[in-house]
Short mmCIF file of C-alpha atoms and ligand atoms in Angstrom, two decimals:
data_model
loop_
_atom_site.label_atom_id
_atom_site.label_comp_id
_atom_site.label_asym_id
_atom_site.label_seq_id
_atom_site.Cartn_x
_atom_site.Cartn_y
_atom_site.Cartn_z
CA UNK D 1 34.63 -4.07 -6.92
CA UNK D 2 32.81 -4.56 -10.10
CA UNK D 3 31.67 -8.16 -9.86
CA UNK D 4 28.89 -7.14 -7.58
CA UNK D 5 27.92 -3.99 -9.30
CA UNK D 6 24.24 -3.98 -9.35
CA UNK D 7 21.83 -0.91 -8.36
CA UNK D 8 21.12 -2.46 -5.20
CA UNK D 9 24.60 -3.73 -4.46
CA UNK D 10 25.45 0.33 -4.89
CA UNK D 11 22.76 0.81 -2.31
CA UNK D 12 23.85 -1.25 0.22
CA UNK D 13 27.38 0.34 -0.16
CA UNK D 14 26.11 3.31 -0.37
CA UNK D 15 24.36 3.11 3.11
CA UNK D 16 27.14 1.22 4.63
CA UNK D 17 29.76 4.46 3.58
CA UNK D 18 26.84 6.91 5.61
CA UNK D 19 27.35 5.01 8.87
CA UNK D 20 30.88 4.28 8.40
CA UNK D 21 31.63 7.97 8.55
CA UNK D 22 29.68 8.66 11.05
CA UNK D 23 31.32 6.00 13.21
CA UNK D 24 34.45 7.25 12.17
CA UNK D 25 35.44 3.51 11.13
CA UNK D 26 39.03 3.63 9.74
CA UNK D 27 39.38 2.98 6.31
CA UNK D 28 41.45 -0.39 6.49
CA UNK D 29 38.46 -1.95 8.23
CA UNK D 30 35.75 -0.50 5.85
CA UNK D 31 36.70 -2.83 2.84
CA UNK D 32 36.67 -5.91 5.57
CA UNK D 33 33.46 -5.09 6.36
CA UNK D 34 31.85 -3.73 3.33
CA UNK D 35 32.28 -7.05 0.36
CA UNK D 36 31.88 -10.68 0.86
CA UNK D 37 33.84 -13.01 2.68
CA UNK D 38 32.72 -15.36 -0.46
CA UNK D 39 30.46 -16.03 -3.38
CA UNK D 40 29.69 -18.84 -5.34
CA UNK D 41 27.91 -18.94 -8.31
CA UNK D 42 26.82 -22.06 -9.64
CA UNK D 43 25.09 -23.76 -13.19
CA UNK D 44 22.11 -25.64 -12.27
CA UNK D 45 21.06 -28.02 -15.24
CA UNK D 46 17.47 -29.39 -15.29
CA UNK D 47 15.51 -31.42 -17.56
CA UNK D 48 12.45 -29.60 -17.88
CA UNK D 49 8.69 -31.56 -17.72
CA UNK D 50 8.84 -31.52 -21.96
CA UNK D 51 12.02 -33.46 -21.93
CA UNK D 52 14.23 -30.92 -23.03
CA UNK D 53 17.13 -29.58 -20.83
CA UNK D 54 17.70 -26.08 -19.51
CA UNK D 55 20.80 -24.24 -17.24
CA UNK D 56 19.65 -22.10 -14.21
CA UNK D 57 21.92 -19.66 -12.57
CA UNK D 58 22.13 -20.06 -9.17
CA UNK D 59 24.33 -17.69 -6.15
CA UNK D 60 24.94 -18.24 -2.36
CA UNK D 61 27.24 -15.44 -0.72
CA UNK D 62 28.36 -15.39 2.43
CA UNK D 63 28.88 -11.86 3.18
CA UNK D 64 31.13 -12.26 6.70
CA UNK D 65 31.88 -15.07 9.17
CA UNK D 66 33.07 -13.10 12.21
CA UNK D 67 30.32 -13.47 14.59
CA UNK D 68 28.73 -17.52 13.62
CA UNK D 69 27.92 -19.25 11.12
CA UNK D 70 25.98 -17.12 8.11
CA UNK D 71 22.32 -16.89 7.98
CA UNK D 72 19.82 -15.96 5.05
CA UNK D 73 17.23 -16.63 2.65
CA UNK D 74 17.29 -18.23 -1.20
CA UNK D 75 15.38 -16.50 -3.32
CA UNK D 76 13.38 -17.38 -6.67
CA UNK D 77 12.95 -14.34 -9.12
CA UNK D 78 13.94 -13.63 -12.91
CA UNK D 79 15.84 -10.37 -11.70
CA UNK D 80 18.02 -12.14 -9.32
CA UNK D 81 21.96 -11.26 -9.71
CA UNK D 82 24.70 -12.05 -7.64
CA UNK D 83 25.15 -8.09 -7.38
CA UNK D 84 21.61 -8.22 -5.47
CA UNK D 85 22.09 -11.49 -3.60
CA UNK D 86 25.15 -9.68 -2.41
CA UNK D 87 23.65 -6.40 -1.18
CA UNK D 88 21.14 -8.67 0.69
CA UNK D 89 23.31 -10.45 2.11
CA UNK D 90 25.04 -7.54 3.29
CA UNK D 91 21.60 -6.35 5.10
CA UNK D 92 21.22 -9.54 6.91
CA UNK D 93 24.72 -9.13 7.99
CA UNK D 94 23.22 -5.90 10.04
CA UNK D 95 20.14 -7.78 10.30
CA UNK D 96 21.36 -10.26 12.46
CA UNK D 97 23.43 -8.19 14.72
CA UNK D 98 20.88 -5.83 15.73
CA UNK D 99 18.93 -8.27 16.58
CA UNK D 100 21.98 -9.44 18.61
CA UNK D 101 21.94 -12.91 16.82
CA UNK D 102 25.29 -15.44 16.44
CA UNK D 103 25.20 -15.41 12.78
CA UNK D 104 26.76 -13.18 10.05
CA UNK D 105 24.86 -12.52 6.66
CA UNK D 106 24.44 -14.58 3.64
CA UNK D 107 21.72 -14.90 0.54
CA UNK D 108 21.13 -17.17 -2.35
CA UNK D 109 19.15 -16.85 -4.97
CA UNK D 110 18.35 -18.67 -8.30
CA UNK D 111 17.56 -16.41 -11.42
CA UNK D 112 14.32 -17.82 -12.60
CA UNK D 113 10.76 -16.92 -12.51
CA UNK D 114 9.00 -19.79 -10.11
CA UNK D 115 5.78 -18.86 -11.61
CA UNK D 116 6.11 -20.32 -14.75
CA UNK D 117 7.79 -23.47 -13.73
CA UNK D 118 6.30 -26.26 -12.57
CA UNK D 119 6.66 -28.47 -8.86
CA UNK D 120 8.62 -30.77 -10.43
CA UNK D 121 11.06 -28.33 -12.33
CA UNK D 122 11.29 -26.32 -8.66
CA UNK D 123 12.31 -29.49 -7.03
CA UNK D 124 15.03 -30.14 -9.61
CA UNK D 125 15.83 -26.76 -8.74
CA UNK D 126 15.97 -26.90 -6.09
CA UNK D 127 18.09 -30.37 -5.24
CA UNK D 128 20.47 -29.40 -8.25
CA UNK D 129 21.05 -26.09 -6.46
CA UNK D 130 21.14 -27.49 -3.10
CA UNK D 131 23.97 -30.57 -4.63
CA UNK D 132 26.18 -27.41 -5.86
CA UNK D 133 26.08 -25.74 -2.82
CA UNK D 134 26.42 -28.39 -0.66
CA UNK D 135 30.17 -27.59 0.81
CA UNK D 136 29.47 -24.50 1.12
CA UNK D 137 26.06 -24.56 3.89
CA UNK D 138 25.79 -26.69 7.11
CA UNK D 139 24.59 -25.89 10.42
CA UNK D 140 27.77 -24.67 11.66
CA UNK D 141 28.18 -23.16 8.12
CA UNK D 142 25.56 -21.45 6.72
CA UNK D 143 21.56 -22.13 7.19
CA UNK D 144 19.55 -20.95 4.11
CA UNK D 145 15.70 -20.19 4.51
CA UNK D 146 12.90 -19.16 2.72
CA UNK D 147 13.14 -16.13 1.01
CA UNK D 148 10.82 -14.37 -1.87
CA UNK D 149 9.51 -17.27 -4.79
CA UNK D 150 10.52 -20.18 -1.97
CA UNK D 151 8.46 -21.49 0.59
CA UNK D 152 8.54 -24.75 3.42
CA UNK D 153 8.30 -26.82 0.39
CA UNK D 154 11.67 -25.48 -0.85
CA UNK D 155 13.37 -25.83 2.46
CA UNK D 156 11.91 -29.55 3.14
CA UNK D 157 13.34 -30.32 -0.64
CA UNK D 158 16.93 -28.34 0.62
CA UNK D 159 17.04 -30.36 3.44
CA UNK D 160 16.42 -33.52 1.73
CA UNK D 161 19.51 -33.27 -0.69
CA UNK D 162 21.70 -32.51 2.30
CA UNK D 163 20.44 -35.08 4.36
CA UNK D 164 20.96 -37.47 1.74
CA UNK D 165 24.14 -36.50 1.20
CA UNK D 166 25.40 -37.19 4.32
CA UNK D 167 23.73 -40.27 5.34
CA UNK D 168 21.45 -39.01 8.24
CA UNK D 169 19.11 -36.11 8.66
CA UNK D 170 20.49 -32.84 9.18
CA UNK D 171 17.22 -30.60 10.06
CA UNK D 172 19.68 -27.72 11.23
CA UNK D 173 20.95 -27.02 7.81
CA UNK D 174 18.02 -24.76 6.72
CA UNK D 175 15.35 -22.78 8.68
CA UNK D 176 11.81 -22.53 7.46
CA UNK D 177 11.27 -26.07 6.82
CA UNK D 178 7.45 -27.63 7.61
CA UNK D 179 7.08 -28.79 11.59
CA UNK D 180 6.94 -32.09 10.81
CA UNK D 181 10.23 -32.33 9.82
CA UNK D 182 11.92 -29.63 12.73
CA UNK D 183 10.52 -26.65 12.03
CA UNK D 184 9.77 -23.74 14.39
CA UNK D 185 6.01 -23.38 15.06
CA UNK D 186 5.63 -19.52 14.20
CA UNK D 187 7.94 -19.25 11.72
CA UNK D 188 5.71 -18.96 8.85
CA UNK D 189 4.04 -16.01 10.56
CA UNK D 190 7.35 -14.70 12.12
CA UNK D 191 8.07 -11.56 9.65
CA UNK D 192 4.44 -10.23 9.39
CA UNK D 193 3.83 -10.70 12.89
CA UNK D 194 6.94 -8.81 13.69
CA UNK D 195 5.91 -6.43 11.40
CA UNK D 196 2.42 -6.15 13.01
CA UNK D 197 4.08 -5.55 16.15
CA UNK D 198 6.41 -2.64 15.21
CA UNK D 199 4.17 -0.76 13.55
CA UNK D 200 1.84 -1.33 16.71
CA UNK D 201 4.69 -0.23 18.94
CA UNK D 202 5.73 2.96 16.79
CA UNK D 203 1.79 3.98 17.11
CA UNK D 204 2.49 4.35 20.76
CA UNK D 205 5.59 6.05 20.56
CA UNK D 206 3.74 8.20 18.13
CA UNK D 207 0.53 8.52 20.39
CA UNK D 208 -1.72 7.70 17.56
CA UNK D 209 -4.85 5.36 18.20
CA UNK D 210 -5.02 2.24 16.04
CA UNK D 211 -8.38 1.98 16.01
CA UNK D 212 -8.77 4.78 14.35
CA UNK D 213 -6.13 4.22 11.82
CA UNK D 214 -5.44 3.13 8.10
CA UNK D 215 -2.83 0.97 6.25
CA UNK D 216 -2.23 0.14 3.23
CA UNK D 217 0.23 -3.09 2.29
CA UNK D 218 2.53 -3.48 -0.75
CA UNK D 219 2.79 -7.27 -1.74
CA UNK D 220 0.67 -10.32 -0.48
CA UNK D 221 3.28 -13.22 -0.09
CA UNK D 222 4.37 -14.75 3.05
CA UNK D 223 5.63 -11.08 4.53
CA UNK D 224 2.88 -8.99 2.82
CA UNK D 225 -0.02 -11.58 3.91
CA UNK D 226 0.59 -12.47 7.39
CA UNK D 227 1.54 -8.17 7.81
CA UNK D 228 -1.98 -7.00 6.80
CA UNK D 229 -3.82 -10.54 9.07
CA UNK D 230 -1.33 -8.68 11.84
CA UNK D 231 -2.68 -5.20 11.41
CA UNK D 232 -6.45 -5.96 11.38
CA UNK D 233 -5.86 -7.38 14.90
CA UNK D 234 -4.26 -4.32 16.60
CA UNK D 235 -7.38 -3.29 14.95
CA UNK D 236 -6.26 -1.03 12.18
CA UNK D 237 -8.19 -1.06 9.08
CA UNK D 238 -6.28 -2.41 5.77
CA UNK D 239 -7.52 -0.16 3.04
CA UNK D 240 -5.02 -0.99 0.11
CA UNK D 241 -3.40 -4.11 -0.89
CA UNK D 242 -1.12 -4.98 -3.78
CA UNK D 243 0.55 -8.19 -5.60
CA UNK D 244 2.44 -8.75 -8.79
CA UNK D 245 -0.55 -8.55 -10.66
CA UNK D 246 -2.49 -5.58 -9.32
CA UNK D 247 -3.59 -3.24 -6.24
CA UNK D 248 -6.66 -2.96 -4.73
CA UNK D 249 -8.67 -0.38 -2.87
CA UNK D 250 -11.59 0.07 -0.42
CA UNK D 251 -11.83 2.61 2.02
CA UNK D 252 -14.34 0.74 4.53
CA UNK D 253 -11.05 -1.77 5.13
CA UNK D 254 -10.33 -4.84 2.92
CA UNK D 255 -11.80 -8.33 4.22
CA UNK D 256 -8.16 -10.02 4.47
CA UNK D 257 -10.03 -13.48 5.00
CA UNK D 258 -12.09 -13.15 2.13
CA UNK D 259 -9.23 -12.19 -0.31
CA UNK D 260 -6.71 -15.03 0.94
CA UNK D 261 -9.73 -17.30 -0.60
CA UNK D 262 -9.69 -14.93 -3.19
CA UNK D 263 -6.16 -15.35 -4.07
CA UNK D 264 -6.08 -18.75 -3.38
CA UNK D 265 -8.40 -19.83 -6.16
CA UNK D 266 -6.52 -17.01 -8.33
CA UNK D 267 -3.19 -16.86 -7.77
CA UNK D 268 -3.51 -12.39 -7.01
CA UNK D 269 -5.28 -10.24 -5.73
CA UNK D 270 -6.74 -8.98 -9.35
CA UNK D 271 -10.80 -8.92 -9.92
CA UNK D 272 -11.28 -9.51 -5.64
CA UNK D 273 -14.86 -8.32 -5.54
CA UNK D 274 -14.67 -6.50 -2.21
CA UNK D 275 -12.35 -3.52 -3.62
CA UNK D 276 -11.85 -1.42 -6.93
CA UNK D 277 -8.90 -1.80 -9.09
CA UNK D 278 -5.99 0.96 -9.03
CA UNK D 279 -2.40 1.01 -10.30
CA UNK D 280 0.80 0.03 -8.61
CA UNK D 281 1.87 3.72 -8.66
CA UNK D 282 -1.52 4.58 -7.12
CA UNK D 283 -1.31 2.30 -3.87
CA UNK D 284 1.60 3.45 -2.84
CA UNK D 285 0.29 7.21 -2.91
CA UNK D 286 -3.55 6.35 -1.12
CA UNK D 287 -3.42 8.58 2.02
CA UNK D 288 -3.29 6.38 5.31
CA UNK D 289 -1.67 6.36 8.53
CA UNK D 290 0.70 3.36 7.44
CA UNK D 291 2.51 2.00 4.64
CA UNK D 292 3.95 -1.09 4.87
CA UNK D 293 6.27 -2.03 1.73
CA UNK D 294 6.37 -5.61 1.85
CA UNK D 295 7.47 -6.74 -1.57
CA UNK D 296 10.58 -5.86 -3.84
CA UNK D 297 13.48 -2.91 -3.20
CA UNK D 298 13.35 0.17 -4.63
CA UNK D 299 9.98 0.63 -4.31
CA UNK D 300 9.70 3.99 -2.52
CA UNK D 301 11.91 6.68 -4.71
CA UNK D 302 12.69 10.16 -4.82
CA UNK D 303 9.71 10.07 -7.39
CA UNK D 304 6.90 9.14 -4.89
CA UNK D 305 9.01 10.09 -1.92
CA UNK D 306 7.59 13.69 -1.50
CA UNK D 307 4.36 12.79 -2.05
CA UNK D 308 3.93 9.76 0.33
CA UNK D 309 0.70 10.23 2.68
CA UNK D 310 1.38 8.09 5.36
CA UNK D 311 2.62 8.65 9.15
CA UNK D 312 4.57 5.26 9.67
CA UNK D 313 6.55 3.79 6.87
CA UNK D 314 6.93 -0.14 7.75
CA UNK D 315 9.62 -1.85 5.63
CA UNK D 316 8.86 -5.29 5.61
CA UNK D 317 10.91 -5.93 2.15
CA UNK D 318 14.23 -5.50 2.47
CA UNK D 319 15.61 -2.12 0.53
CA UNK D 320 12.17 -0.83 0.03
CA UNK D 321 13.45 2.83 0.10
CA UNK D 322 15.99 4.26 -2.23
CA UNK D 323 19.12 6.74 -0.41
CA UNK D 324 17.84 9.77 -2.64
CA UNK D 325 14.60 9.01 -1.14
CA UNK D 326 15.61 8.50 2.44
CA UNK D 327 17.10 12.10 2.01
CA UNK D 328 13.48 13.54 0.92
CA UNK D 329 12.22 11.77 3.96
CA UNK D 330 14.25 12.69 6.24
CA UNK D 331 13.96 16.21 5.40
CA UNK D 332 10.47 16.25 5.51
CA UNK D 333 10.52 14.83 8.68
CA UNK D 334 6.57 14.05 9.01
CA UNK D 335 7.39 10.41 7.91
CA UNK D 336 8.27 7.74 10.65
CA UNK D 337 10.40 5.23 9.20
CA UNK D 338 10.55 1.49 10.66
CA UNK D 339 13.89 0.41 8.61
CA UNK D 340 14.03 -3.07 6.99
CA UNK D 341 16.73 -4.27 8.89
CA UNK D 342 14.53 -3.64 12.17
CA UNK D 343 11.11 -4.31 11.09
CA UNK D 344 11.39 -7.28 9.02
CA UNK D 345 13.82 -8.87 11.34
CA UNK D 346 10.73 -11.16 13.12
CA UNK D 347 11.80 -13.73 10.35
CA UNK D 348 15.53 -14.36 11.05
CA UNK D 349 14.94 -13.78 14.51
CA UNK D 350 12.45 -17.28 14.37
CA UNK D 351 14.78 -18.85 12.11
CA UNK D 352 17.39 -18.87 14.35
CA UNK D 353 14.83 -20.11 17.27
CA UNK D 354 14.61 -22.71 14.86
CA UNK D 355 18.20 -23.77 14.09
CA UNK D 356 18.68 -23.97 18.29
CA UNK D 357 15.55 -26.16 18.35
CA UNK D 358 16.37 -28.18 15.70
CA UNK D 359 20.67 -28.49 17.18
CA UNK D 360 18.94 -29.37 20.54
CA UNK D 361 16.15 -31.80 19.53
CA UNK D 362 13.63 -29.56 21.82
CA UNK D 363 10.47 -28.17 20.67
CA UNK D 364 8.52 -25.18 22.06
CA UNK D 365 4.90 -24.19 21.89
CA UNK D 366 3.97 -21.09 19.73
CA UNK D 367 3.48 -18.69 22.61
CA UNK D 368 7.13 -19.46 23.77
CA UNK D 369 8.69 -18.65 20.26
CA UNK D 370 6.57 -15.46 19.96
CA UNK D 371 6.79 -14.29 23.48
CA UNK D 372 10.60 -13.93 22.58
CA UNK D 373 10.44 -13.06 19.26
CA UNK D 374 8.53 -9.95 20.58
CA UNK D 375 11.04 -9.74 23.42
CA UNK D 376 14.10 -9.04 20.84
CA UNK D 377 12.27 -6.87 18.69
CA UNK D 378 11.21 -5.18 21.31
CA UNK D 379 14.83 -4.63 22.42
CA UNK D 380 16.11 -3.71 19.07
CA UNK D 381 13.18 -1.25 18.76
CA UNK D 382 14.17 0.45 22.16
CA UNK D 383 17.75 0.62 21.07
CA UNK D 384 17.65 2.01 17.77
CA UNK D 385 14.70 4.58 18.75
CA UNK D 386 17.03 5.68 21.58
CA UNK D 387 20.32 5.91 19.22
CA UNK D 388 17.97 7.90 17.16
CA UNK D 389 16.58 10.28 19.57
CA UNK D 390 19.83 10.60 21.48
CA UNK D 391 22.04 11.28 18.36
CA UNK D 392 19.45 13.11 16.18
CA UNK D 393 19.87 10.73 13.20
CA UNK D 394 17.11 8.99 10.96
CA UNK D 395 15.58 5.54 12.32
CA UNK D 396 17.57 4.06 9.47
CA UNK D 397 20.61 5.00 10.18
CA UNK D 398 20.18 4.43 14.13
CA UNK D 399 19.72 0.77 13.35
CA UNK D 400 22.71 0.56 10.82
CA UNK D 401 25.06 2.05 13.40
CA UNK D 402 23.50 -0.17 15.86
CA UNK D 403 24.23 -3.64 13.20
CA UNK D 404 27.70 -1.96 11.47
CA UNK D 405 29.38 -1.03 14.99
CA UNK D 406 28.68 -4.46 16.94
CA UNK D 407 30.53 -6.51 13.37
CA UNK D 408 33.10 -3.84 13.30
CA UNK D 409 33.47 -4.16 17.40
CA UNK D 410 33.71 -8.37 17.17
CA UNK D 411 36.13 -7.55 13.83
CA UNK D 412 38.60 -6.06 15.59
CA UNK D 413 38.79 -8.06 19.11
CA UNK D 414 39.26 -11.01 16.71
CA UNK D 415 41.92 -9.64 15.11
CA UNK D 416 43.05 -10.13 11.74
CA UNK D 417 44.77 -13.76 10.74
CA UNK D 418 47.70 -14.28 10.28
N1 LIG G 1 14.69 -14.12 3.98
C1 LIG G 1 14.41 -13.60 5.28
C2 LIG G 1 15.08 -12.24 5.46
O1 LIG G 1 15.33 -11.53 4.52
C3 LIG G 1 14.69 -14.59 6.40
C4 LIG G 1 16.09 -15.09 6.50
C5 LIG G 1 16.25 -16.24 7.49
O2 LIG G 1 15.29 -16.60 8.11
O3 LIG G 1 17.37 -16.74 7.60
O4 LIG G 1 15.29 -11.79 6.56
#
């Protein structure tokens, strides 16, 4: 299947082949399960704020529609292809049914670089985008959210367009919007504070005392952010941080307060006075009891992989870790591994709080939506640690088996029309 060829595409197949073997899931179902029930790739022409007009690329695929409708972020970056939007939506696909959600997986993304366009070129973006895309997303459909490069603004501009389009408001149509207009208190913080909670929960499994422990967080956006606010209240001491633009370091603990103002009058975490300047490579090699990887995939490689010097690895992006280097970490074994699918699944998990909130008109308080975001995770932590422990496999692929079997299970009790 070449149209989706794309390193991280391969990746997600690559995975998905692991498990399937394992699970001994015959090969006419593997193709069903493995590529997209559909993709659409769309033009999206703007005028830019110098008058002159410019054509975006823009992707929403739906990866399969067996269990609700499909759920998943849009995301904003130069690199995006539909080869990656595709292997992501694969991984919410697995996402989603670990979590033991109604939803299968989608992603969209728009290949552009949100940094050097302005508010009013995003929101012709984004409503161009939205316009193309409209028969294809609903709330029985598929519900977009936020996703790396897009934020509540993004959302409240998606919802707009739809809403306009059909003549009344449709808040159910994406997730992640602002709470004034029907979305989820918590959401914002959902991912890092599921994060937060993971890593707090595999401490205990691991008997290890947070108080006396170190992390160090890749990426400072939404995930990367709220992750390292998270940590500092189990009372864990955030010694490294990283963003596009550099990495800090500072062994006493970083002042996350300080450098949100830091980054706020900024734009990264470059020249924060409370920490000294290292590389990218660097960060990801400072010793500490957790590493948290909350930015782009491919991050952690059979490069750094053997030289790694943390306890927990917490995957808040999704396909931090590369297969050759899940081999090197599984063979050194000294390496606990809290896979994507699991430990960033806080966000999807509020998203679809949302979307039931939003069909029923009913609003809960914070504590509600977090005492049961923490409830599923803490379910789909128990199941996958068991699966692990019971079958002798990797974290990782305890929580695929865990995703692939329940699609491949509802797959075949639906049976196959016609
Ligand atoms: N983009 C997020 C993810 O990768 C959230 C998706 C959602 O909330 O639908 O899980």
């Amino acid at each position: 299947m070449d149209l989706y060829r794309h390193p991280v595409f391969d990746m997600a197949c690559h995975q998905f082949d692991l498990v399937a073997d394992h699970l001994e899931i015959p090969t006419a179902f593997r193709d069903r399960l493995k590529y997209p029930k559909r993709a659409l790739t769309v033009a999206i022409p703007i005028h830019r704020d110098d008058g002159s007009a410019e054509v975006f690329f823009g992707y929403r695929v739906q990866h399969h529609l067996t269990l609700g409708p499909t759920k998943g972020g849009v995301r904003y970056h130069p690199d995006v292809t539909v080869g990656e939007v595709a292997a992501l939506a694969m991984w919410m696909s697995w996402k989603c049914a670990l979590a033991g959600l109604p939803y299968g997986g989608a992603k969209g993304g728009v290949t552009c670089d949100p940094r050097k366009l302005s508010t009013k070129e995003l929101e012709r973006i984004t409503r161009r985008y939205t316009q193309e895309i409209i028969p294809f997303i609903g709330p029985q459909v598929d519900i977009p959210a936020p996703d790396m490069g897009t934020n509540e603004q993004t959302m409240a501009w998606m919802m707009d367009t739809y809403s306009v389009h059909t003549g009344y408001s449709v808040p159910g149509v994406v997730t992640g919007k602002p709470v004034n207009l029907g979305g989820s208190l918590g959401r914002r913080e959902a991912t890092g504070r599921g994060v937060g909670y993971l890593i707090n929960r595999s401490m205990d499994v691991l008997n290890m005392d947070p108080t006396k422990a170190t992390a160090v967080v890749q990426g400072f956006g939404n995930v990367g952010g709220v992750t390292a606010h998270s940590l500092t209240r189990y009372g864990i001491k955030v010694t490294g941080i990283s963003d596009f633009d550099g990495a800090i370091f500072n062994s006493k603990g970083i002042d996350i307060a300080a450098l949100e103002q830091h980054v706020a009058t900024t734009r990264s975490v470059k020249g924060f006075p409370g920490a000294e300047a290292i590389s990218h490579a660097e960060l990801l090699l400072l010793p500490c009891d957790i590493l948290a990887p909350c930015a782009l995939e491919r991050q952690i490689t059979a490069d750094n992989a053997p030289h790694l010097k943390c306890r927990i690895l917490a995957e808040g992006a999704n396909g931090p870790t590369t297969p050759e280097a899940d081999v090197i970490l599984e063979r050194r074994g000294d390496v606990f591994v809290i896979p994507d699918i699991l430990c960033n699944a806080g966000g999807v998990v509020v998203s679809y709080f949302e979307w039931v909130q939003d069909l029923q008109s009913f609003f809960w308080t914070e504590s509600e939506v977090t005492d049961k975001l923490f409830r599923i995770l803490e379910g789909a932590f128990t199941q996958t640690l068991n699966l692990s422990r019971k079958r002798a496999i990797s974290m990782r692929f305890a929580a695929l088996s865990l995703g692939i079997s329940r699609v491949f299970e509802a797959k075949k009790q639906r049976g196959l029309f016609p």
